Short mmCIF file of C-alpha atoms in Angstrom, two decimals:
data_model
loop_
_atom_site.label_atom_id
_atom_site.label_comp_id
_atom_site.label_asym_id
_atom_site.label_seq_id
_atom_site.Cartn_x
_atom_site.Cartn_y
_atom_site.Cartn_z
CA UNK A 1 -10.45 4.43 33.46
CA UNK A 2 -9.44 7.44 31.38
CA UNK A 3 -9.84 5.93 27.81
CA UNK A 4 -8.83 9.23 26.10
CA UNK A 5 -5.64 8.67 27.59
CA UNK A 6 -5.30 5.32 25.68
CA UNK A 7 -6.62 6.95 22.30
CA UNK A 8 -3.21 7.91 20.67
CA UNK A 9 -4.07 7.69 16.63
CA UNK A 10 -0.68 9.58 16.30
CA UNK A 11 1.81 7.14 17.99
CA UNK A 12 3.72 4.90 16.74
CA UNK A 13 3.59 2.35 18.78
CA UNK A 14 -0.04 2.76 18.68
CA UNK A 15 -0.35 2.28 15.37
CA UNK A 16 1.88 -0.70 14.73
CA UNK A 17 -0.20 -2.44 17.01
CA UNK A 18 -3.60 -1.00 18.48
CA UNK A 19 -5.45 -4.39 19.06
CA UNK A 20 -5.06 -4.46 22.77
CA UNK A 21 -5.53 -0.41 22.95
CA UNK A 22 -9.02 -1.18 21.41
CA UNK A 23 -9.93 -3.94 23.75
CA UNK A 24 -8.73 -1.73 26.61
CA UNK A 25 -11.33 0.78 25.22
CA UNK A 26 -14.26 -1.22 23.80
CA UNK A 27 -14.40 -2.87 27.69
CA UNK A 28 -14.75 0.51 29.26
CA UNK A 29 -16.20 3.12 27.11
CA UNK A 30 -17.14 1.72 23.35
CA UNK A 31 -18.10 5.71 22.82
CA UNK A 32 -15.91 8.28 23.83
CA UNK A 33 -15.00 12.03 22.99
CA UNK A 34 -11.89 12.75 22.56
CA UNK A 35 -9.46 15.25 23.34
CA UNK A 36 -9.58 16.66 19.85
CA UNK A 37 -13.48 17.10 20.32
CA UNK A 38 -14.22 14.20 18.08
CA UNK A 39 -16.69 11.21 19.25
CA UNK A 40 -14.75 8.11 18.84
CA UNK A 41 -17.17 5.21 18.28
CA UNK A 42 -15.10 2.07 18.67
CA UNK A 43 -18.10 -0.94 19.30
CA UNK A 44 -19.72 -3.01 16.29
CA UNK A 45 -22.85 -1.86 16.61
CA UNK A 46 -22.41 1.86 17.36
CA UNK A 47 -20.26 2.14 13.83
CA UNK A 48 -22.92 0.14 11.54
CA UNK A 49 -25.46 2.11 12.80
CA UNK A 50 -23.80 5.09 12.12
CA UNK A 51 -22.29 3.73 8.63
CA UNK A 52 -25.98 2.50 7.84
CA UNK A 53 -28.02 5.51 8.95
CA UNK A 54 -28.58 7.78 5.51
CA UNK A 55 -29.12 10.83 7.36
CA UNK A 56 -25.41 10.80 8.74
CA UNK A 57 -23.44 12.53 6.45
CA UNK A 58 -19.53 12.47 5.00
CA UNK A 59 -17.76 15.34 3.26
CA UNK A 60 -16.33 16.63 6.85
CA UNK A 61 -12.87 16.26 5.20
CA UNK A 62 -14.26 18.44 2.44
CA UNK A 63 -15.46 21.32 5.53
CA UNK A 64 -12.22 20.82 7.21
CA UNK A 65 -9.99 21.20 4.06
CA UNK A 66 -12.20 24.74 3.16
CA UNK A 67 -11.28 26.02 6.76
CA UNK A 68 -7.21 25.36 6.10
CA UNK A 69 -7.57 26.74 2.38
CA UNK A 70 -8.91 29.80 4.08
CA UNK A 71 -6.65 29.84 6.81
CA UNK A 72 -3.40 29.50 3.94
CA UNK A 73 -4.85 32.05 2.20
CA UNK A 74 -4.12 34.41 4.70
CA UNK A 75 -0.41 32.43 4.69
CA UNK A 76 -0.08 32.90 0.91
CA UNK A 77 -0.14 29.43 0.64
CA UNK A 78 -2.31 27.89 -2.29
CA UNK A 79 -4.25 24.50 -0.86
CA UNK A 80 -6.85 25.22 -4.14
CA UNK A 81 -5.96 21.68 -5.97
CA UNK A 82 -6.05 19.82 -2.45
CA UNK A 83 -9.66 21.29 -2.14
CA UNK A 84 -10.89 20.43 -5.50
CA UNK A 85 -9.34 16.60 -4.84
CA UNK A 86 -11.19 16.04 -1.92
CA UNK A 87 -14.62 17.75 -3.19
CA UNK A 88 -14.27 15.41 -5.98
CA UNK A 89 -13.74 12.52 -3.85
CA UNK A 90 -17.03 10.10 -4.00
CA UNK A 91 -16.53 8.98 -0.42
CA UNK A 92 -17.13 12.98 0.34
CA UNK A 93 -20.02 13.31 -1.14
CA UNK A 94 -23.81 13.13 -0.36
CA UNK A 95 -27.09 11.88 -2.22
CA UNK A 96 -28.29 12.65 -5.07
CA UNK A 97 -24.90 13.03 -6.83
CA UNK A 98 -23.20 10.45 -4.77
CA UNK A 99 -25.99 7.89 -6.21
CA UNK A 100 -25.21 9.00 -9.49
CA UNK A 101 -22.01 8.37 -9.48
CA UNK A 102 -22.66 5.06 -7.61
CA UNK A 103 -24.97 3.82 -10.46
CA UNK A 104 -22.22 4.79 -13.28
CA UNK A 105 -19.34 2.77 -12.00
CA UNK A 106 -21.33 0.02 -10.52
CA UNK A 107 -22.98 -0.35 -14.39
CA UNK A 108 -19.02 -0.43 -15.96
CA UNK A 109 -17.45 -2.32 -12.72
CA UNK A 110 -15.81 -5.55 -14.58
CA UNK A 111 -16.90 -8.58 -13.84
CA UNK A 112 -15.56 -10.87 -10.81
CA UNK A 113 -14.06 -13.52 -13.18
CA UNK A 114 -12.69 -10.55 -15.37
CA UNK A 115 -11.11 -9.21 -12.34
CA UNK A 116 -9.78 -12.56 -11.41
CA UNK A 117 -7.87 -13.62 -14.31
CA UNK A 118 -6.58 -10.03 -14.85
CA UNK A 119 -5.08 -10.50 -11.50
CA UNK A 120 -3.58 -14.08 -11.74
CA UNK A 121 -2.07 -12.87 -15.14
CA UNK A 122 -0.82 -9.91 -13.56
CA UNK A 123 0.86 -12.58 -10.54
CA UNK A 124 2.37 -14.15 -12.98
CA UNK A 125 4.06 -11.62 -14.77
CA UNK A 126 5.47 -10.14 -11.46
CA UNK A 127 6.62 -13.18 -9.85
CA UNK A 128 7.99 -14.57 -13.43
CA UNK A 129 11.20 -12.14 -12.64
CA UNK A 130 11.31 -12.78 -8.48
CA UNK A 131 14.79 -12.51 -7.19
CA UNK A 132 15.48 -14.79 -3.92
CA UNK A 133 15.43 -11.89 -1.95
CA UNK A 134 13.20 -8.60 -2.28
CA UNK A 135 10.88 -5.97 -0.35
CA UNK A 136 7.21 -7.48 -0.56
CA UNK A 137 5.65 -4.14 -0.54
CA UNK A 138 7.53 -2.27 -3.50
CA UNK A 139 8.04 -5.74 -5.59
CA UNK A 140 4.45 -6.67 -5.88
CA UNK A 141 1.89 -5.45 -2.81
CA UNK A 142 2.55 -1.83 -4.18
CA UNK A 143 2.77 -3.01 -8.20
CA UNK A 144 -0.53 -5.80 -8.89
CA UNK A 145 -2.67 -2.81 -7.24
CA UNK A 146 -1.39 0.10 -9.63
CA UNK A 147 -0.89 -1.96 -12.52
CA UNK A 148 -4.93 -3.72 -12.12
CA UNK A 149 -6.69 -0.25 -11.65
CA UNK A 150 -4.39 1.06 -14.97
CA UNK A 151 -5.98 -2.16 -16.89
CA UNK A 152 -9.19 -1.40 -15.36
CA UNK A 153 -9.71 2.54 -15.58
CA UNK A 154 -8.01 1.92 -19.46
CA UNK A 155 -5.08 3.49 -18.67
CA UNK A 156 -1.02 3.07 -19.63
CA UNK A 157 0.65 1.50 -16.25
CA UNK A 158 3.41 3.67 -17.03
CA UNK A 159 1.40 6.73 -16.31
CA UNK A 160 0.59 4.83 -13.08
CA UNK A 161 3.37 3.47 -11.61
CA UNK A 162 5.19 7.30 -12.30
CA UNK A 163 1.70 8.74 -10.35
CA UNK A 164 1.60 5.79 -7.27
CA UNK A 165 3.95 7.70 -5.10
CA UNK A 166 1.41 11.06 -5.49
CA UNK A 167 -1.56 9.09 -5.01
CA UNK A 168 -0.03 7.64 -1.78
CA UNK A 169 0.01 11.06 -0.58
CA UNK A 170 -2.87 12.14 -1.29
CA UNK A 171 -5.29 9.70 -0.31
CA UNK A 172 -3.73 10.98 3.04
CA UNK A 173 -6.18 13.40 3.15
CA UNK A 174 -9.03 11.29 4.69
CA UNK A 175 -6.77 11.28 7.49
CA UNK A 176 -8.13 12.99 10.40
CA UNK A 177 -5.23 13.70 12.14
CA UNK A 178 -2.86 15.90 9.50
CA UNK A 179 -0.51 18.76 10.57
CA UNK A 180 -0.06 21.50 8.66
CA UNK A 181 3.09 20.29 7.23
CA UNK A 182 1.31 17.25 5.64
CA UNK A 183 -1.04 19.32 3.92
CA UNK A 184 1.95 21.56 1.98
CA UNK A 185 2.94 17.87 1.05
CA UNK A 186 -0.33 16.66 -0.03
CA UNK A 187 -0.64 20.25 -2.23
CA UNK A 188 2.28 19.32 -4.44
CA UNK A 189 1.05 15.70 -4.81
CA UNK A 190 -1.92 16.74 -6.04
CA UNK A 191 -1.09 19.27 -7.89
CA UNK A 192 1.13 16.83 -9.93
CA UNK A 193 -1.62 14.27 -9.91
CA UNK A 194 -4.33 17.12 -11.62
CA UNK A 195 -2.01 18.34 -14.17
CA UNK A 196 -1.26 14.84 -15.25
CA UNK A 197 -4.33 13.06 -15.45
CA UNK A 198 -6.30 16.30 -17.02
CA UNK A 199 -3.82 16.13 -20.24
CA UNK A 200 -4.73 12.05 -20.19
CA UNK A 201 -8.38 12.50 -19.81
CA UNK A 202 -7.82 15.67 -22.68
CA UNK A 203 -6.73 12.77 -24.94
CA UNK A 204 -9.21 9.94 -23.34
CA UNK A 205 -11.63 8.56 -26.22
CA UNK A 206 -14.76 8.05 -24.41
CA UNK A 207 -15.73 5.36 -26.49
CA UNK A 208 -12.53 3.28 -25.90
CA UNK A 209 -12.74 0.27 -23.28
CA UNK A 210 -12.48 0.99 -19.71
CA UNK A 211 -13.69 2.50 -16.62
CA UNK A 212 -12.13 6.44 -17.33
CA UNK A 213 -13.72 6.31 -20.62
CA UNK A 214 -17.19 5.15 -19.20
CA UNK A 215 -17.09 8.13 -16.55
CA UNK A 216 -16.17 10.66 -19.49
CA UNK A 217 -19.19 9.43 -21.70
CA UNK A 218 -20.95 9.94 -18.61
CA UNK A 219 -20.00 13.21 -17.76
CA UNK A 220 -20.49 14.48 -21.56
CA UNK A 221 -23.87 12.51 -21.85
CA UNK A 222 -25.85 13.41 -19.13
CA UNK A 223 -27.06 17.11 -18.09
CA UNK A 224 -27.55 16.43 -14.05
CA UNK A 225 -23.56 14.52 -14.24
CA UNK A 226 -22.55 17.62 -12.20
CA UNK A 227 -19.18 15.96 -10.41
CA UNK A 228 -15.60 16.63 -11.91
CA UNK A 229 -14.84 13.86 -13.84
CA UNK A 230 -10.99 14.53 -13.83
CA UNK A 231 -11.35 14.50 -10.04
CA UNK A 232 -13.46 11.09 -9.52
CA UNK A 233 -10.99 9.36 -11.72
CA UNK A 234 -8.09 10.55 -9.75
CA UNK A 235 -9.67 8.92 -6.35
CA UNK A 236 -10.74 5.69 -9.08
CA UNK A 237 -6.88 5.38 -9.29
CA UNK A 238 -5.48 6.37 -5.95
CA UNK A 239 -8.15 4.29 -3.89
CA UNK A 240 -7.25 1.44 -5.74
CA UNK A 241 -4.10 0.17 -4.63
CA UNK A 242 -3.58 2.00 -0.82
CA UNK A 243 -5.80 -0.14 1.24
CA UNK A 244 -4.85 -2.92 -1.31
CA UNK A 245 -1.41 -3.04 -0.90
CA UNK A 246 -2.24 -3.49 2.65
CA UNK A 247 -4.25 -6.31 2.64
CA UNK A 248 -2.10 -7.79 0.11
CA UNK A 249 1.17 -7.18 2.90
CA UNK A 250 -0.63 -8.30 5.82
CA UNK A 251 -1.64 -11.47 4.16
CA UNK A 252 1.46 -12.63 3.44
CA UNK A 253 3.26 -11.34 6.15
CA UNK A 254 0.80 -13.77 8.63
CA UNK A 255 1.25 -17.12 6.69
CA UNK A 256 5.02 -16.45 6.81
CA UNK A 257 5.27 -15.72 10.17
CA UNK A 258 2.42 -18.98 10.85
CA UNK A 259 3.15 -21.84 8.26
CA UNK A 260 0.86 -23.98 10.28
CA UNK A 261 -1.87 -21.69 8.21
CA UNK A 262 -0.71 -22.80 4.71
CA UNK A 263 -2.13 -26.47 4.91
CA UNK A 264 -5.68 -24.84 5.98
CA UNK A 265 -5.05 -22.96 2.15
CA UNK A 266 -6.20 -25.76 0.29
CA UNK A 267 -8.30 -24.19 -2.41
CA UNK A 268 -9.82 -21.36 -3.94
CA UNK A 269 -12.71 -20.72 -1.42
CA UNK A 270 -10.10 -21.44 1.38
CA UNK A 271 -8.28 -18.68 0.32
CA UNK A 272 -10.74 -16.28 -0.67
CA UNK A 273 -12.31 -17.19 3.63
CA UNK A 274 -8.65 -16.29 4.96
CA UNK A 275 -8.39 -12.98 2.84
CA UNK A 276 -11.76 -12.38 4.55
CA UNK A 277 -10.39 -12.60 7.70
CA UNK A 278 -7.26 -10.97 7.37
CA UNK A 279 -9.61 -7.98 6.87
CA UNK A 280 -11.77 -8.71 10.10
CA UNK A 281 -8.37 -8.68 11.96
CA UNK A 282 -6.38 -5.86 10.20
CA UNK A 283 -8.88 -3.92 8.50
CA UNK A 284 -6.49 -1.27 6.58
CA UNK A 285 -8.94 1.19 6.73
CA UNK A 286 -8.62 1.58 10.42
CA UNK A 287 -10.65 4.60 11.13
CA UNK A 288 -13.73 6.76 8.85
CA UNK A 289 -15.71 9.52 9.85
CA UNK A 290 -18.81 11.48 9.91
CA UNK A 291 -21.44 13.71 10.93
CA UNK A 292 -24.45 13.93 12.79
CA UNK A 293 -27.09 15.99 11.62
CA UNK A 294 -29.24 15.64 14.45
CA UNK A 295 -28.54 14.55 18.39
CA UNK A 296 -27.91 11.36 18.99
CA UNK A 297 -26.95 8.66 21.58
CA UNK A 298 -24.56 5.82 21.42
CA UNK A 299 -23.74 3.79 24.29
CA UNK A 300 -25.41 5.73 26.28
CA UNK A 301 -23.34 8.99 25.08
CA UNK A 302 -24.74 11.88 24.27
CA UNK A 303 -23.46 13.19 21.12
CA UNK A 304 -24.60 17.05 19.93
CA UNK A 305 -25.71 17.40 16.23
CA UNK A 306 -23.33 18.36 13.66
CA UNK A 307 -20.72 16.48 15.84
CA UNK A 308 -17.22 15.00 14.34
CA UNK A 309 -17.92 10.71 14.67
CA UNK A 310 -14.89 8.94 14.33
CA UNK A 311 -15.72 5.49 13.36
CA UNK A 312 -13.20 2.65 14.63
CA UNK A 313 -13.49 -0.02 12.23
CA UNK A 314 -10.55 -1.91 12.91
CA UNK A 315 -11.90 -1.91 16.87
CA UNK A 316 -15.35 -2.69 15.93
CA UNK A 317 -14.75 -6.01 13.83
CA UNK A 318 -12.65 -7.30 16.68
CA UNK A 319 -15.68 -6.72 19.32
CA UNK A 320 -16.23 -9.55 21.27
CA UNK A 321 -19.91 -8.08 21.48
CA UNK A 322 -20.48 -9.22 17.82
CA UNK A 323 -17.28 -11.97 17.01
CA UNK A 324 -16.43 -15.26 18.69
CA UNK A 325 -12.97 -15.22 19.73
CA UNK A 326 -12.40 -11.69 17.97
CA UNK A 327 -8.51 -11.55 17.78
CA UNK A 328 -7.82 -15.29 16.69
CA UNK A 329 -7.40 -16.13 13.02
CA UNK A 330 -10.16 -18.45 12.07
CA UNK A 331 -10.58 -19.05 8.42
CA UNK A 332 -13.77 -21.39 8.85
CA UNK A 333 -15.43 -18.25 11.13
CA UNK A 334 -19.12 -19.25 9.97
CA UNK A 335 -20.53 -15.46 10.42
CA UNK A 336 -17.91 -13.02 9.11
CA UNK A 337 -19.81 -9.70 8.56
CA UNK A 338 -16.87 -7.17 9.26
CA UNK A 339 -16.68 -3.92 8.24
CA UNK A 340 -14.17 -2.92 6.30
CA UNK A 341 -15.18 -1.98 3.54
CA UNK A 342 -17.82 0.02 5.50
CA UNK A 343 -21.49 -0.19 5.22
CA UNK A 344 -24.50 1.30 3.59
CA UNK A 345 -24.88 3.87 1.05
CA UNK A 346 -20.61 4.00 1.43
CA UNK A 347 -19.91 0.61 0.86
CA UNK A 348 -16.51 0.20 -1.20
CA UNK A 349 -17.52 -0.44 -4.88
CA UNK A 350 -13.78 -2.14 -5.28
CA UNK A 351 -14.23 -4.41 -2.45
CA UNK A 352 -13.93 -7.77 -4.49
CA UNK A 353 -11.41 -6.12 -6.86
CA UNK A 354 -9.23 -5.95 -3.84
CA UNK A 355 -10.34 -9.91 -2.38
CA UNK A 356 -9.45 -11.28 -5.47
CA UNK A 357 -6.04 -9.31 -5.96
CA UNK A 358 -5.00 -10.42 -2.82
CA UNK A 359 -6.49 -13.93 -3.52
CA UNK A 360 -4.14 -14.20 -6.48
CA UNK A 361 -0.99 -13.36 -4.66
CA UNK A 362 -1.35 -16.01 -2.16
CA UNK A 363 -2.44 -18.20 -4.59
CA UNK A 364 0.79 -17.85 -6.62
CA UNK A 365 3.02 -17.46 -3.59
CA UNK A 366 1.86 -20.40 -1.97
CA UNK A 367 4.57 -23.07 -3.05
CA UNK A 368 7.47 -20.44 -1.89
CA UNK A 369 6.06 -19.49 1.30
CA UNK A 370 7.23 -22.40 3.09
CA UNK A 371 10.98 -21.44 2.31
CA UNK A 372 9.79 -17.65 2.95
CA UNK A 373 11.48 -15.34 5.73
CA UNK A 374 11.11 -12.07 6.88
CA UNK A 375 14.76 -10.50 6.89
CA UNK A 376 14.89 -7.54 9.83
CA UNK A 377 11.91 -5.59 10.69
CA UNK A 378 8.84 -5.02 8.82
CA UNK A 379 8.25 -1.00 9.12
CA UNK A 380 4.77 0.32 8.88
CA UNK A 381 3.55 3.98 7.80
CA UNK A 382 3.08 6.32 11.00
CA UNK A 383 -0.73 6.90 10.17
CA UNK A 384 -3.25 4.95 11.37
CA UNK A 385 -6.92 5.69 9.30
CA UNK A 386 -4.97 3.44 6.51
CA UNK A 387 -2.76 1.15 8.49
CA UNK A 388 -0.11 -0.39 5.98
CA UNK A 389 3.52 -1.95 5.63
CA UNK A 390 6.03 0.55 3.70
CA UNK A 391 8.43 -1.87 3.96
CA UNK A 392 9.35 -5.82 4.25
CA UNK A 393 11.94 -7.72 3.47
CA UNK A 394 11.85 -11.41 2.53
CA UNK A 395 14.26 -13.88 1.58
CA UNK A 396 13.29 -17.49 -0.41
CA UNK A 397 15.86 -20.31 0.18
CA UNK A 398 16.95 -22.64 -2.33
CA UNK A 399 14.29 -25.94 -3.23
CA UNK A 400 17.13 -28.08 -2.77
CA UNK A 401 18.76 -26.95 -0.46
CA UNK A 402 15.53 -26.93 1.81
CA UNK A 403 15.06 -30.67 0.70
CA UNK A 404 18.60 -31.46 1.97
#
């Protein structure tokens, strides 16, 4: 079987639904190169090794975007403030600065219990003014994201919620597969999203509460604090609510469309176990990449140094190598190491912050979501690295007139 043929991270229907694409692939050829040139690596094994391995490196987005702002040059066409996003992006960068920046926000991350009852507040001011019918996705799995990483980073969640749109774009960028038409896009985003967050970190007091601040006393305090602060704190705020929204979509959108799932949600750990596997099965980081510094072989693929790997998460945490029954929905799974929120030296720092905002929502939408509906068709986002809703309706019916 030709599995390049079945690799179409660009279609639509591909990327509403790649499950059975991936199971297609992982049962012929878990490593593959792909048309593009890329080495896909789609197996559990193959992607934590490479996640794990600390001579693999990222920052290819960082290359590639140098190439285009070259290229546009030529095009009078200014990609300079796309560039200096993604250089300043943490996810792009390699030891010893990467570990630097690591150890600062990891010493000011807030505490799990802070996190928690900043989210269940934040439910609860949302959901206080819930009309009987709304779009999940702009009414709260788009809103409890933006407005938690304001409260968090320390700032106003007016400044974010007139910024969300911008960072949607430009966290686009990690996206391997961009024409040259999304990039124009992404250049206004983020040249709106620079000018705007250097006049608030202009005005930040680095002694006030909250994660910007911390980063700016970092920056001023210490001599070998070589990243752009302004830059860090714009992928702080813009990787905070994409892949949360999400998660946050995906989990309600499954114990709507199941209600046999909501009498297994009997407390707080039950919860927090099908969040868990919500992100086994629909990982919204779908796809991450890297590079090879030296040869290596995967599967029995050779793969050249300095090689393009495309890493398959959402394939590789439904492997039936590694999971029991990898595309059913079990909340008691006893072994649930999935991946993503990657692996290694790369691990997400905001990986609870995102488990317990999407904790809280089912939590508080749990007595509604047996009168719940989906109204129409749920439409997703044509991209697949971050595989998310942009739209869903729902509709709540009357207590009473369920009871009648």
């Amino acid at each position: 079987m030709d599995v390049t043929k079945l690799w179409q991270p660009s279609n639509p229907g591909f990327i509403t639904n790649p499950f059975p694409v991936y199971s297609k692939i992982l049962a012929h050829a878990p490593v593959f190169q792909s048309p593009t040139g890329d080495f896909v690596v789609m197996n559990y094994d193959g992607v934590k090794h490479v996640l794990f391995a600390k001579n693999f490196q990222t920052g290819a987005r960082a290359e590639w975007i140098y190439k285009m702002t070259q290229y546009a040059t030529g095009r009078n066409i200014d990609f300079g403030s796309i560039r200096q996003a993604v250089t300043g992006m943490p996810i792009q960068q390699n030891p010893p600065i990467h570990s630097l920046i690591r150890s600062v926000l990891a010493k000011n991350w807030p505490s799990k219990s802070f996190l928690s009852t900043k989210s269940s507040e934040i439910c609860d001011e949302i959901l206080a003014d819930m009309p009987p019918s709304f779009d999940l996705v702009s009414f709260i799995a788009k809103k409890l994201p933006v407005w938690m990483v304001c409260d968090v980073l320390g700032m106003p969640r007016s400044l974010g919620e007139e910024l969300q749109a911008d960072g949607f774009k430009l966290v686009q960028l990690l996206d391997p597969y961009l024409t040259f038409k999304d990039l124009k896009n992404i250049q206004v985003a983020s040249t709106n999203l620079r000018a705007s967050f250097d006049l608030y970190y202009s005005s930040l007091d680095k002694e006030s509460a909250g994660l910007a601040a911390a980063v700016k006393k970092a920056a001023e305090g210490n001599p070998e604090f070589n990243a752009d602060p302004v830059s860090l704190i714009i992928f702080l705020f813009i990787a905070a609510f994409e892949t949360t929204s999400s998660l946050i979509s995906i989990c309600l959108q499954t114990l709507i469309e199941d209600k046999e799932l909501l009498r297994k949600l009997d407390d707080d750990a039950s919860i927090e176990r099908f969040v868990r596997e919500i992100l086994r099965l629909h990982s919204p980081v779908q796809i991450t990449g890297r590079s090879n510094p030296e040869p290596i072989a995967l599967s029995g693929v050779e793969i050249p140094a300095n090689s393009t790997i495309t890493l398959c998460l959402g394939s590789a945490n439904r492997d039936p190598g590694h999971f029991e029954n990898p595309d059913q929905l079990i909340i008691d799974r006893k072994v649930n190491d999935h991946l993503s929120f990657g692996y290694g030296m790369h691990h997400c720092l905001g990986s609870q912050m995102a488990v317990v905002e999407a904790a809280s929502v089912v939590k508080a939408f749990l007595p509604k979501l047996e009168r719940t509906s989906i109204v129409g068709k749920p439409v997703w986002e044509n991209r697949l690295m971050i595989r998310r809703l942009l739209s869903m309706e729902l509709a709540i019916s009357n207590e009473k007139a369920m009871s009648v």
